[in-house]
GROMACS .gro file of C-alpha atoms in nm:
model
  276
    1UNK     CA    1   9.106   6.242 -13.339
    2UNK     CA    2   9.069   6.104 -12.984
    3UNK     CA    3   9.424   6.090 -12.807
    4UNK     CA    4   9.548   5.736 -12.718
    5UNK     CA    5   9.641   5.760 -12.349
    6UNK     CA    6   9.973   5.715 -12.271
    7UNK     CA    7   9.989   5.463 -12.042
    8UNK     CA    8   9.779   5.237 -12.312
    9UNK     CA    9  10.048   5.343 -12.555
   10UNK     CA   10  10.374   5.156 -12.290
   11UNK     CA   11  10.118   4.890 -12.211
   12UNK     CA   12  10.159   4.803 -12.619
   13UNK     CA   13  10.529   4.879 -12.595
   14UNK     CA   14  10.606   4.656 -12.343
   15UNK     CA   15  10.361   4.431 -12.478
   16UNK     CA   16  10.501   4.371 -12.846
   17UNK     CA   17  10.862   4.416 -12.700
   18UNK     CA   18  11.068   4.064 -12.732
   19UNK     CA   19  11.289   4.021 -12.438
   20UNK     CA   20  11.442   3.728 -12.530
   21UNK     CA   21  11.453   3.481 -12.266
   22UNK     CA   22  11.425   3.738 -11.995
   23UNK     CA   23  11.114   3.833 -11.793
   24UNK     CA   24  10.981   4.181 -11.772
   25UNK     CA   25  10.925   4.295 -11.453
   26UNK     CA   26  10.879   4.724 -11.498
   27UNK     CA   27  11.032   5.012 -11.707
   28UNK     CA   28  11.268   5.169 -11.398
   29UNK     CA   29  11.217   5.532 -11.340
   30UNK     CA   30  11.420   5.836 -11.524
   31UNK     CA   31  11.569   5.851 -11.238
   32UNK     CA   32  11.785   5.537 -11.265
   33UNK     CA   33  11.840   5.611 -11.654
   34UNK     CA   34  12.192   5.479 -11.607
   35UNK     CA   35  12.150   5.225 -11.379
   36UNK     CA   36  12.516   5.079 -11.289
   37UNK     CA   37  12.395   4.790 -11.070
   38UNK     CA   38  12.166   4.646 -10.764
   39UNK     CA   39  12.148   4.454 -10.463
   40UNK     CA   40  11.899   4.313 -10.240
   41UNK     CA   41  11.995   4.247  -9.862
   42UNK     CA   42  11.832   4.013  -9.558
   43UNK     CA   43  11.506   4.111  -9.435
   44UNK     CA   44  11.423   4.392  -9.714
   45UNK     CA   45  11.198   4.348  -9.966
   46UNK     CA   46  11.344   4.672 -10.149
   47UNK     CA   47  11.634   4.596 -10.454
   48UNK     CA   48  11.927   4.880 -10.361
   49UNK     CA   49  12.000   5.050 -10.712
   50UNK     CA   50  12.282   5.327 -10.794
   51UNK     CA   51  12.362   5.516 -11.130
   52UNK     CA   52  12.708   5.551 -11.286
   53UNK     CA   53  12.999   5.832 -11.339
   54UNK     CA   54  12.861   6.195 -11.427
   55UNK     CA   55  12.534   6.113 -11.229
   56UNK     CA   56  12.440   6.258 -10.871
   57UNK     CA   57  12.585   6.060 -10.521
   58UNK     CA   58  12.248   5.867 -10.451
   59UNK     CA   59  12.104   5.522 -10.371
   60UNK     CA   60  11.762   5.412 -10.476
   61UNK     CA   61  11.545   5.155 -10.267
   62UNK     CA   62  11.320   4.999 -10.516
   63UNK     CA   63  11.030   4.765 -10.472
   64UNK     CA   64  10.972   4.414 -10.631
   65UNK     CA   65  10.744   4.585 -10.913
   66UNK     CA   66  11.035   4.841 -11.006
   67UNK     CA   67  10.902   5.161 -10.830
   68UNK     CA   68  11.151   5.369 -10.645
   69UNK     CA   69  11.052   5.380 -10.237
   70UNK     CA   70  11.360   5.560 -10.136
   71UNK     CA   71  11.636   5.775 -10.221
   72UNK     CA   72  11.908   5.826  -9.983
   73UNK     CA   73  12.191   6.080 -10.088
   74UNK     CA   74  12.559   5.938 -10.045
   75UNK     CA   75  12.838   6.166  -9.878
   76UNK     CA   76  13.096   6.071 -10.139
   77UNK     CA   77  13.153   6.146 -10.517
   78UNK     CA   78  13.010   5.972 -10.786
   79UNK     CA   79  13.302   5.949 -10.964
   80UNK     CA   80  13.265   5.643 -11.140
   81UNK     CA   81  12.996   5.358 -10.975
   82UNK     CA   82  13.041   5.009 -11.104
   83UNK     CA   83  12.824   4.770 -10.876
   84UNK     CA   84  12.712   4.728 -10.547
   85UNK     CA   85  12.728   4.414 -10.281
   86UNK     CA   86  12.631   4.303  -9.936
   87UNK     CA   87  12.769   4.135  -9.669
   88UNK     CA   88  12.546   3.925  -9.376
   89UNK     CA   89  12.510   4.222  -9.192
   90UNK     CA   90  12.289   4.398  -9.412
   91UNK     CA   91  12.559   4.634  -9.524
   92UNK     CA   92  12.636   4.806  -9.870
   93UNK     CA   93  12.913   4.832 -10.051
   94UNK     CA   94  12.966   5.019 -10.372
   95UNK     CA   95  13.260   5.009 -10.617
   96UNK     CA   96  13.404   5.279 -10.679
   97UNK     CA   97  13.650   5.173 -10.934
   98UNK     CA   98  13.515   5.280 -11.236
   99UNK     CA   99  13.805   5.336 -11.505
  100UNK     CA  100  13.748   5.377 -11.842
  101UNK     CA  101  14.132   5.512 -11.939
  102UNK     CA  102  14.326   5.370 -11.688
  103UNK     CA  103  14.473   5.624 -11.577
  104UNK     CA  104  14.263   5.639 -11.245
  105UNK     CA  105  14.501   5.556 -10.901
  106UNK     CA  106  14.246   5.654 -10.642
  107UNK     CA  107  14.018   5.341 -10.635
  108UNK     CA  108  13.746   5.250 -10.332
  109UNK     CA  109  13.483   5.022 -10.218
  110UNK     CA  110  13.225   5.251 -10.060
  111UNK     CA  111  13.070   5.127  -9.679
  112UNK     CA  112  12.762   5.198  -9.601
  113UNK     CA  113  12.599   5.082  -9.267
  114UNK     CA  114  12.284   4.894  -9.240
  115UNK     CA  115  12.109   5.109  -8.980
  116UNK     CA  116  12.142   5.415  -9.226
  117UNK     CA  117  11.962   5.253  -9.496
  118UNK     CA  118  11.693   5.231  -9.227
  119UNK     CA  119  11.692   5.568  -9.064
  120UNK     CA  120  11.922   5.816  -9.262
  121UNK     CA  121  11.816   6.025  -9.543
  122UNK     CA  122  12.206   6.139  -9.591
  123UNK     CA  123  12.452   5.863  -9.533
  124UNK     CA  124  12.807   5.900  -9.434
  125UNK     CA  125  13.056   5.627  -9.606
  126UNK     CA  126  13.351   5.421  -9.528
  127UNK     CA  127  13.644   5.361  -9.751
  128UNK     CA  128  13.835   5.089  -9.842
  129UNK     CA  129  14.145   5.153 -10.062
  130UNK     CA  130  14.315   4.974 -10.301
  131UNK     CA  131  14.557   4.985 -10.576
  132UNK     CA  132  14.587   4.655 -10.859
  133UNK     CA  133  14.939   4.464 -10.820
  134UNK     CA  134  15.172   4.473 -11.101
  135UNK     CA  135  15.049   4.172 -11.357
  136UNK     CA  136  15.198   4.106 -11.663
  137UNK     CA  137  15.347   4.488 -11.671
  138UNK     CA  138  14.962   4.594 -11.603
  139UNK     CA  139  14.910   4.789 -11.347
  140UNK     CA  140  14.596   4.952 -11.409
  141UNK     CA  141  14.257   4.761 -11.502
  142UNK     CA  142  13.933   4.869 -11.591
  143UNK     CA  143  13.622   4.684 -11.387
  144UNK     CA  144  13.242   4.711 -11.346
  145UNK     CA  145  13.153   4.398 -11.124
  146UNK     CA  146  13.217   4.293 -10.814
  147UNK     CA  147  13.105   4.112 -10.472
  148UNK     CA  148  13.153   4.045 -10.134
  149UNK     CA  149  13.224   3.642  -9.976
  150UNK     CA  150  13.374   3.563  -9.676
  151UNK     CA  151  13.494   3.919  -9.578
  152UNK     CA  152  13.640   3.970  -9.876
  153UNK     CA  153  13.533   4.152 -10.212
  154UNK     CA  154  13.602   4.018 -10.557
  155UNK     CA  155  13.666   4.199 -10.844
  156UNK     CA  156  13.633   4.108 -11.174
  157UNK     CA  157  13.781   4.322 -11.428
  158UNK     CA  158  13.639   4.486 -11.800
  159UNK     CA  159  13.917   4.396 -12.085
  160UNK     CA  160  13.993   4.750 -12.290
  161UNK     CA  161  14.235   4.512 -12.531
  162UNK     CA  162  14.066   4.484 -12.849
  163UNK     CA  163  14.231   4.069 -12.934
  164UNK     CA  164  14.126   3.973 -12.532
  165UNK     CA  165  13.764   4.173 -12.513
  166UNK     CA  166  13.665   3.865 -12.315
  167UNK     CA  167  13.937   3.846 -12.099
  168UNK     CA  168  13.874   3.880 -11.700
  169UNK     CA  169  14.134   3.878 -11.389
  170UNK     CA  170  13.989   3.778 -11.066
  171UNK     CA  171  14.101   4.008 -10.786
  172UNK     CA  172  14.032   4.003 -10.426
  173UNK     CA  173  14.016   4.265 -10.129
  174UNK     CA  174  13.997   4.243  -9.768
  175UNK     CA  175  13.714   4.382  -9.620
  176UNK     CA  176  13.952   4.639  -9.376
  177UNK     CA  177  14.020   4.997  -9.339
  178UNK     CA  178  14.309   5.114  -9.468
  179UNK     CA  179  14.469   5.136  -9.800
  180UNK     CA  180  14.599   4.773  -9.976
  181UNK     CA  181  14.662   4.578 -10.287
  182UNK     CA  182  14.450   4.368 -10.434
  183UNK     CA  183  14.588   3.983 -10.457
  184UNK     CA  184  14.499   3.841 -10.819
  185UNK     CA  185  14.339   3.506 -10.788
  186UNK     CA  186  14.272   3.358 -11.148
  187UNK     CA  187  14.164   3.490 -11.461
  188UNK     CA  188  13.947   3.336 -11.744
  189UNK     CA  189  13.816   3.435 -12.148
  190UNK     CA  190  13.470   3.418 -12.259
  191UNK     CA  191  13.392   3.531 -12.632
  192UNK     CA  192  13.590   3.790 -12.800
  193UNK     CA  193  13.349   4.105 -12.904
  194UNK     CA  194  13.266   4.385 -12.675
  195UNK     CA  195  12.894   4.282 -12.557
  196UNK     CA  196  13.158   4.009 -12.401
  197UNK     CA  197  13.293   4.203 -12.164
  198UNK     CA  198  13.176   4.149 -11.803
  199UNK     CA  199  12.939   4.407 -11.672
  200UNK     CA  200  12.831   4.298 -11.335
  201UNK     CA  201  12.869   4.003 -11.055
  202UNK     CA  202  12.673   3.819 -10.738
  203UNK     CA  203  12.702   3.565 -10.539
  204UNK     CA  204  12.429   3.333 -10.390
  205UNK     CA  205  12.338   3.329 -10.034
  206UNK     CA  206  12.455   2.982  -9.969
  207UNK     CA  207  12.797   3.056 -10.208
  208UNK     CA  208  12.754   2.773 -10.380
  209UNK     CA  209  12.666   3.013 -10.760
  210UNK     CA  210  12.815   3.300 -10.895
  211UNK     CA  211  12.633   3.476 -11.156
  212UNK     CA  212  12.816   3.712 -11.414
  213UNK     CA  213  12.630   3.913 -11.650
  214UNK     CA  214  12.728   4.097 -11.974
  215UNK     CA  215  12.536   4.283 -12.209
  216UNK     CA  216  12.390   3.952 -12.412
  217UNK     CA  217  12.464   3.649 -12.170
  218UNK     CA  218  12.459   3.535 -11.774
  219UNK     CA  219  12.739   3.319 -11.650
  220UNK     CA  220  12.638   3.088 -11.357
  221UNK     CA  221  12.965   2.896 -11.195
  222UNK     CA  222  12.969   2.674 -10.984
  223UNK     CA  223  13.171   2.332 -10.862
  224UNK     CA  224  13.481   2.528 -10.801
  225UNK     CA  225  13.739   2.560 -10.497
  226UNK     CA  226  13.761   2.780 -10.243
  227UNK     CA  227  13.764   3.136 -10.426
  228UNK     CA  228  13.885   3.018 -10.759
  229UNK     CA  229  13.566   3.076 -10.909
  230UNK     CA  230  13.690   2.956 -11.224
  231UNK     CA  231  13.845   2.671 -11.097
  232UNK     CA  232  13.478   2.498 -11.164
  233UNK     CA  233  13.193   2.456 -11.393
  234UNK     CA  234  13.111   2.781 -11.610
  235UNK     CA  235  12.765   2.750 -11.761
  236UNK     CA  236  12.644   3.048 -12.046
  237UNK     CA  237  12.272   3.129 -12.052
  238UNK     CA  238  12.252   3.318 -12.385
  239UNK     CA  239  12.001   3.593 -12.294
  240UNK     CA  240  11.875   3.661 -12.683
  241UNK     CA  241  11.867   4.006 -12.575
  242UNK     CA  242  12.129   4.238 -12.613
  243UNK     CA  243  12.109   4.580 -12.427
  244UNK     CA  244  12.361   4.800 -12.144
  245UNK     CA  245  12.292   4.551 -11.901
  246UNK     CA  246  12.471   4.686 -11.586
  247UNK     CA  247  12.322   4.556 -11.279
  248UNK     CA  248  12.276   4.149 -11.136
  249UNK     CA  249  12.176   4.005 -10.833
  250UNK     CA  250  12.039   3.644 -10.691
  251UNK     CA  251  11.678   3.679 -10.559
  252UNK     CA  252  11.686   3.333 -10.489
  253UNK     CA  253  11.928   3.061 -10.548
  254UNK     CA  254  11.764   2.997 -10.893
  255UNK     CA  255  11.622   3.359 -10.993
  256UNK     CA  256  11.833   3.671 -11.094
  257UNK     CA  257  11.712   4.046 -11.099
  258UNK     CA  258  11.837   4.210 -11.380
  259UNK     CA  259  11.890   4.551 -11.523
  260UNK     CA  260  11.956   4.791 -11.813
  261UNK     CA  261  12.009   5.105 -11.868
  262UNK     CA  262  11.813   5.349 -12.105
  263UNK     CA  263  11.928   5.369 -12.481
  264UNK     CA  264  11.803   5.564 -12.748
  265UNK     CA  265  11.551   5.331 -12.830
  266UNK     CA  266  11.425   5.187 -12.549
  267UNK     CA  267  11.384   5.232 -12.187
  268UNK     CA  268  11.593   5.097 -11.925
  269UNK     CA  269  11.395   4.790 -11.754
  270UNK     CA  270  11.409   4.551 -11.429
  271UNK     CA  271  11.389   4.199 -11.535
  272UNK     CA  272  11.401   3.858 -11.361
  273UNK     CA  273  11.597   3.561 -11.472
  274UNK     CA  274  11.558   3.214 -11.389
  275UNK     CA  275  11.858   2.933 -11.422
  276UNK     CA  276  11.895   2.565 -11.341
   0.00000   0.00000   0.00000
């Protein structure tokens, strides 16, 4: 019997998958097979990708149809890779505060400059340190999601209490050298299961939208003051797709990428996403 090629056979995949109300843009490579989150930055066309704990220090440039372009390898351990942001000098930053027990004290956001993503092939980092303030006798939080506004980075933490799965605090850090302590700002529920939990975080370019992503839903807010993102309107687009969805970013004020990471079952994927 005639073998059915194998690109025919994803082609059909792809083609019979339902992705809910998500667009498919492109499987993502092996490479990325635990994709932990992305980021696009001024005057790039290329999406900035990373993979989580247990997976080698590297960054992935990858184009608009989901093809990796570069890899750059990152002086600093992988120990557990969360999300990634910008700032409006083209610059990365990576959270490093991956922690799953809570039992982890050493927590960073990794720096890395624009003109190496341009002209390095091994990239030297900056750290920021910080440490989580005592609230309500917890010291220690779990987060995957983050981003940078106004010089400052904003974390949102991952609940690991099974009553409050839904459960974020809203921290913030200042973008400076130097060990510090994270100031808490608000905190908010959403749904109580553990697809609930948040998984990843952006920021439009004007800061007017803040997208939040877990593994069945995006969160757009908006209307709110100053850096109480809650303080506003908090509007759920239910997905109808529920996967490891890790990674979020604005493409433009009213289009999200999206990605997933690979599961026994399927592959992990770059999607786009378009709100109100």
């Amino acid at each position: 019997m005639k073998k059915i090629p194998f690109y025919f056979l994803s082609f059909l995949f792809i083609s019979c998958s339902n992705f809910g109300q998500l667009t498919l843009v492109s499987n993502l490579s092996t490479s990325l097979k635990e994709v932990s989150g992305n980021e696009t930055i001024q005057g790039s066309e290329l999406i900035w990708m990373h993979n989580d704990s247990g997976n080698k220090p590297q960054l992935f440039g990858v184009n608009q149809q989901g093809t990796i372009e570069k890899v750059l390898k990152i002086n600093a351990k992988n120990h557990d890779w969360e999300d990634i942001t910008s700032d409006e000098f083209g610059n990365l930053y990576i959270g490093n505060f991956g922690n799953n027990k809570l039992k982890r004290k050493k927590l960073s956001i990794l720096k890395i400059n624009n003109n190496s993503l341009r002209t390095e092939k091994e990239v030297e980092v900056e750290k920021i340190k910080f440490e989580y303030p005592k609230v309500h006798k917890q010291s220690s939080f779990d987060a995957e999601a983050f981003f940078y506004y106004k010089n400052h980075f904003y974390i949102f933490t991952k609940s690991r209490k099974k009553k409050k799965l839904g459960k974020t605090f809203l921290f913030k850090v200042a973008n400076t050298s130097g060990k510090q302590v994270a100031t808490l700002v608000s905190e908010f529920s959403f749904c109580n299961d553990i697809d609930c939990r948040i998984t990843a975080a952006d920021i439009s370019l004007d800061g007017t939208k803040v997208a939040l992503l877990n593994h069945k839903a995006v969160f757009i807010l908006s209307n709110f003051t100053k850096d109480d993102f809650f303080s506003g309107t908090v509007k759920e687009y239910a997905l109808e797709h529920t996967s490891q969805k890790e990674g979020i970013c604005f493409k433009d004020d009213n289009t999200l990428w999206i990605t997933d990471e690979y599961s026994m079952y399927t592959k992990g994927n770059l999607y786009t996403f378009k709100i109100d």
